[in-house]
Tab-separated table of C-alpha atoms in Angstrom:
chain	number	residue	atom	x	y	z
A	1309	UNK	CA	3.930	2.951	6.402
A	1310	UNK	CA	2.693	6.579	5.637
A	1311	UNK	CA	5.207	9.641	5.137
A	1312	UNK	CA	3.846	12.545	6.041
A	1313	UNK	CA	5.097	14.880	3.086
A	1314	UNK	CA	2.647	18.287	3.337
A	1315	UNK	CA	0.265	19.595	5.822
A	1316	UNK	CA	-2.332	22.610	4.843
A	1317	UNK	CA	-5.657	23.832	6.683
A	1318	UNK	CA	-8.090	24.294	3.792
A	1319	UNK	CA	-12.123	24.961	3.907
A	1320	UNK	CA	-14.741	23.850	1.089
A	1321	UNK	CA	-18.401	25.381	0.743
A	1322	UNK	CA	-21.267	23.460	0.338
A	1323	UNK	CA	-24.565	24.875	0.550
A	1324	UNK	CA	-24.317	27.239	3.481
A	1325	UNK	CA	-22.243	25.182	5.059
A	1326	UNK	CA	-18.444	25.290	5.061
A	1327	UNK	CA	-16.497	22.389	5.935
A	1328	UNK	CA	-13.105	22.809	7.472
A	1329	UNK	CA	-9.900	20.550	7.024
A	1330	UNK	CA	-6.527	19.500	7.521
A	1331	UNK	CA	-5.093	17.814	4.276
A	1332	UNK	CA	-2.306	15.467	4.442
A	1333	UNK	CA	-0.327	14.400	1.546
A	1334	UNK	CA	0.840	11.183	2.565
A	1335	UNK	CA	2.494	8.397	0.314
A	1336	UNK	CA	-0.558	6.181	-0.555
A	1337	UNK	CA	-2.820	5.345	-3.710
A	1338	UNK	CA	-5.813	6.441	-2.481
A	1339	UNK	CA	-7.707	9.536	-0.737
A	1340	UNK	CA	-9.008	8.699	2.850
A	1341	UNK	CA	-11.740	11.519	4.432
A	1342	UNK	CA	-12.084	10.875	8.337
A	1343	UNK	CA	-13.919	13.003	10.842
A	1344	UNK	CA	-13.069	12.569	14.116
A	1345	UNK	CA	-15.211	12.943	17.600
A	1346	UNK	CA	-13.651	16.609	18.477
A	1347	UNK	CA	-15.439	17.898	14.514
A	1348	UNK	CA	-12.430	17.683	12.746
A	1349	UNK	CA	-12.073	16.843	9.373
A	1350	UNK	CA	-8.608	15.063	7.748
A	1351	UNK	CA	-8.203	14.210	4.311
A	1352	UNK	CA	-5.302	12.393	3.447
A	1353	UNK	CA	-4.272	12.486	-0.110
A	1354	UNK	CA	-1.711	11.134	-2.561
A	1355	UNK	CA	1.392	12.819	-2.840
A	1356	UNK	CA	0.475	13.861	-6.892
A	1357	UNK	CA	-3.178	14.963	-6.274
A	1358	UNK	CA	-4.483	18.148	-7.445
A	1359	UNK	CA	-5.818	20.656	-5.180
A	1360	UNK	CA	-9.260	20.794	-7.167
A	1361	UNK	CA	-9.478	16.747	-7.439
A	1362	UNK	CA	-9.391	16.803	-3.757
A	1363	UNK	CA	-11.955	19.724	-3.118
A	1364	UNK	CA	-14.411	17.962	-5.601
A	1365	UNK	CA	-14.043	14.500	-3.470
A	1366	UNK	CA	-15.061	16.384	-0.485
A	1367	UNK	CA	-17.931	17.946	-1.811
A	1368	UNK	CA	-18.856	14.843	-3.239
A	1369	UNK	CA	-18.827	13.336	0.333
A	1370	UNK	CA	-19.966	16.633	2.190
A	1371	UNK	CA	-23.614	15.425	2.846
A	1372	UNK	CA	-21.589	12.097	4.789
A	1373	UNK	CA	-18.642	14.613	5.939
A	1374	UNK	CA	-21.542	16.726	8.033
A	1375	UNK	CA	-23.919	14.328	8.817
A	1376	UNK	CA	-20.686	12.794	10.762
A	1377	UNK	CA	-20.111	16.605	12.414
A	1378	UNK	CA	-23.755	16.582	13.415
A	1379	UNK	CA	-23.540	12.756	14.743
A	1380	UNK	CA	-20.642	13.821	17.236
A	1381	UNK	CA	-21.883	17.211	18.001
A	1382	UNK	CA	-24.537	15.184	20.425
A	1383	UNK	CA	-21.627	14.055	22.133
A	1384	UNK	CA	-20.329	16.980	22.876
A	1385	UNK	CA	-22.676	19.015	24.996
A	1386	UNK	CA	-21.384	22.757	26.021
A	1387	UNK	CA	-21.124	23.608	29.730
A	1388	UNK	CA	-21.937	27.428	29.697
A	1389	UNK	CA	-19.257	29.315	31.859
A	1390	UNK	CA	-19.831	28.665	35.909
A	1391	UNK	CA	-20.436	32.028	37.554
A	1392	UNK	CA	-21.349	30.772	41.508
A	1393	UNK	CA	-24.450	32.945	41.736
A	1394	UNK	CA	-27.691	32.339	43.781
A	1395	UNK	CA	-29.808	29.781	41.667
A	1396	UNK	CA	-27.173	28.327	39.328
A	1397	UNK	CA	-27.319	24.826	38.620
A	1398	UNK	CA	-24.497	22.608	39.111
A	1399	UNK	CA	-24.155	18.853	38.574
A	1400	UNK	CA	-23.105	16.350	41.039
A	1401	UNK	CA	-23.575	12.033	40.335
A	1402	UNK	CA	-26.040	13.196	36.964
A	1403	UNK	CA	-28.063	15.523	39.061
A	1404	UNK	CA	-28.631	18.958	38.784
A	1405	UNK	CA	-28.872	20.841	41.835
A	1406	UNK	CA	-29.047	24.942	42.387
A	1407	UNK	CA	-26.742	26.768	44.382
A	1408	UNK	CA	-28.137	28.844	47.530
A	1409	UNK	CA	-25.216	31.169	48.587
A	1410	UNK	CA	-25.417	32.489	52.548
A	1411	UNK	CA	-23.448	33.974	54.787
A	1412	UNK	CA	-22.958	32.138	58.075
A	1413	UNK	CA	-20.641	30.946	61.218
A	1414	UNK	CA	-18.613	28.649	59.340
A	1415	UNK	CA	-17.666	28.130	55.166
A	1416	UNK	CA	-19.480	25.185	54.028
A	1417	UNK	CA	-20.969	22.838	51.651
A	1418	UNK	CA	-24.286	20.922	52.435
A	1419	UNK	CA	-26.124	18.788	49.598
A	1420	UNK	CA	-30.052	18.935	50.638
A	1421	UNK	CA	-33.574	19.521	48.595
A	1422	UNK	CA	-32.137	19.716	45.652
A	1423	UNK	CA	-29.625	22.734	46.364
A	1424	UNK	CA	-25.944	22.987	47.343
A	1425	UNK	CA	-26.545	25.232	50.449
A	1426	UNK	CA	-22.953	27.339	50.468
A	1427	UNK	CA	-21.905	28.998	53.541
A	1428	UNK	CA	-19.893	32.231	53.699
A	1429	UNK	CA	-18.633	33.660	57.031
A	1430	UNK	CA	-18.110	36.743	55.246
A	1431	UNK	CA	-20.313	37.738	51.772
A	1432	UNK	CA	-20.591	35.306	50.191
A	1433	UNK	CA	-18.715	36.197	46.432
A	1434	UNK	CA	-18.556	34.092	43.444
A	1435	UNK	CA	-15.192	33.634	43.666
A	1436	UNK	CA	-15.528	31.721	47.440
A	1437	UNK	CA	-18.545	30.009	46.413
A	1438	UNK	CA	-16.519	28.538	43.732
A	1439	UNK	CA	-13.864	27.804	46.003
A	1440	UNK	CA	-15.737	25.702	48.667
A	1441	UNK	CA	-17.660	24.004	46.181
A	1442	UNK	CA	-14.353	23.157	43.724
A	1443	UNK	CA	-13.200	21.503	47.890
A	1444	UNK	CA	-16.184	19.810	48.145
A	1445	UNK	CA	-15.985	18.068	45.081
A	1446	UNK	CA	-12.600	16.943	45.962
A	1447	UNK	CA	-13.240	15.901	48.830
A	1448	UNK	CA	-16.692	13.709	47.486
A	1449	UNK	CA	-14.505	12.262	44.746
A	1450	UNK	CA	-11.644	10.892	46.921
A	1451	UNK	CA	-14.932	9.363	49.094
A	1452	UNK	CA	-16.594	7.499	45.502
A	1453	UNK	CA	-12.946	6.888	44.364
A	1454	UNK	CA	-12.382	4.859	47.546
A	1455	UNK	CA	-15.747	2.961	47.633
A	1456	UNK	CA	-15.368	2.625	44.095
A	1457	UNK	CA	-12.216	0.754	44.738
A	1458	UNK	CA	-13.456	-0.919	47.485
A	1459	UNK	CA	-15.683	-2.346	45.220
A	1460	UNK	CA	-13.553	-3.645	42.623
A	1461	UNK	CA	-10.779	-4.628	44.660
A	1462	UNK	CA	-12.899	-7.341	46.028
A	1463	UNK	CA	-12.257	-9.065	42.632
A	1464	UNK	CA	-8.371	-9.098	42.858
A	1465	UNK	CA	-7.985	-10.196	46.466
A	1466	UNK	CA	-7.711	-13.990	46.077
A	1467	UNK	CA	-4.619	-13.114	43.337
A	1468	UNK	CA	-0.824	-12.351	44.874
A	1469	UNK	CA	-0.888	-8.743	44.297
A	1470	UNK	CA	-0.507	-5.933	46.716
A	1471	UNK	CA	-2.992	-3.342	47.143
A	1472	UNK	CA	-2.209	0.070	44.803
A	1473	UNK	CA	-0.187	2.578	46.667
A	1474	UNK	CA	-1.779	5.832	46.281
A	1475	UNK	CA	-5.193	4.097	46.978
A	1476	UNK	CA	-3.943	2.395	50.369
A	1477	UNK	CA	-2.144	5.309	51.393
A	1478	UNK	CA	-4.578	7.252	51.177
A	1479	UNK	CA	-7.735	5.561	52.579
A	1480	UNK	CA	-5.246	4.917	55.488
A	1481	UNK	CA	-4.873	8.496	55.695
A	1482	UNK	CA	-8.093	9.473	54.803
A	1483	UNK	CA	-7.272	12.279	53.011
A	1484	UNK	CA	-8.302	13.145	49.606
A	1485	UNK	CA	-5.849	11.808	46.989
A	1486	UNK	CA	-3.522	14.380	44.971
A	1487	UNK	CA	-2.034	13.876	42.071
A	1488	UNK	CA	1.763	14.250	42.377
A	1489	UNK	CA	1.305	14.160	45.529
A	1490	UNK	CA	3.565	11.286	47.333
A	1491	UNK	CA	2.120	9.388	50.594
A	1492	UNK	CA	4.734	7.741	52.718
């Protein structure tokens, strides 16, 4: 229904604030504004518009335009950079616990008192810490994908289908699912 016919990345100031946006100039009548979850702004325009129609429009609607930024920006909280140190917190089913980095007999994971103890049998670095925790992650998401599925397979059981592939495979396995991966 709409042809694309021009594409520019413009910016308008209001206040202190500058608003950023991707104008389309699409065949239609009139000018749409949207702002989307990931803080973008598109304006799609009429084919004839002026540049300086538009940019008034949007600073008509800027008050809307950024209340709508600051509406999404709750959405979107920022997960500082993960450095695997002593006392870092890390999130596992909505909890945060801290990480307690040791070295040991054997490299592991255990969850307990509100720390993810992680064994090293050498130093423990960041970059193993990461390592065996990234593992044990996998390895507790196959376990809540399965019971998960468990769980809402129940529902489909008195219908003629057959169980999902991947997620018979491998709970028969018991081995964490890959992706790509192909069970036989």
């Amino acid at each position: 229904m709409e042809a694309l016919i021009h594409y520019n990345q413009l910016s308008v100031v209001y206040g202190r604030k500058t608003i950023d946006f991707s104008l389309l100039y699409c065949d239609r009548k009139t000018m749409e504004i949207a702002v989307l979850p990931d803080s973008t702004v598109i304006v799609k325009a009429p084919v004839q518009s002026d540049i300086a129609l538009i940019e008034k429009k949007i600073r008509k609607q800027a008050r809307w335009i950024l209340r709508q930024l600051n509406y999404f920006k709750q959405f979107n909280p920022k997960t500082p950079d993960r450095c695997y140190v002593n006392g870092e917190t890390h999130l596992y089913l909505g909890k945060q616990y801290r990480l307690k980095l040791v070295e040991g007999p054997e490299n592991s994971v255990k969850l307990s008192r509100g720390f993810f103890h992680i064994t090293c049998r050498s130093e423990p670095t960041p970059t193993a810490a990461e390592k065996l925790l990234k593992q044990w992650y996998s390895e507790k998401a196959q376990l809540q994908f399965v019971e998960s599925m468990d769980r809402c397979w129940q529902k489909f059981k008195g219908l003629d289908i057959g169980q999902p592939i991947h997620y018979a495979n491998a709970k028969k396995m018991g081995q964490p699912f890959r992706q790509g991966h192909s069970y036989p």
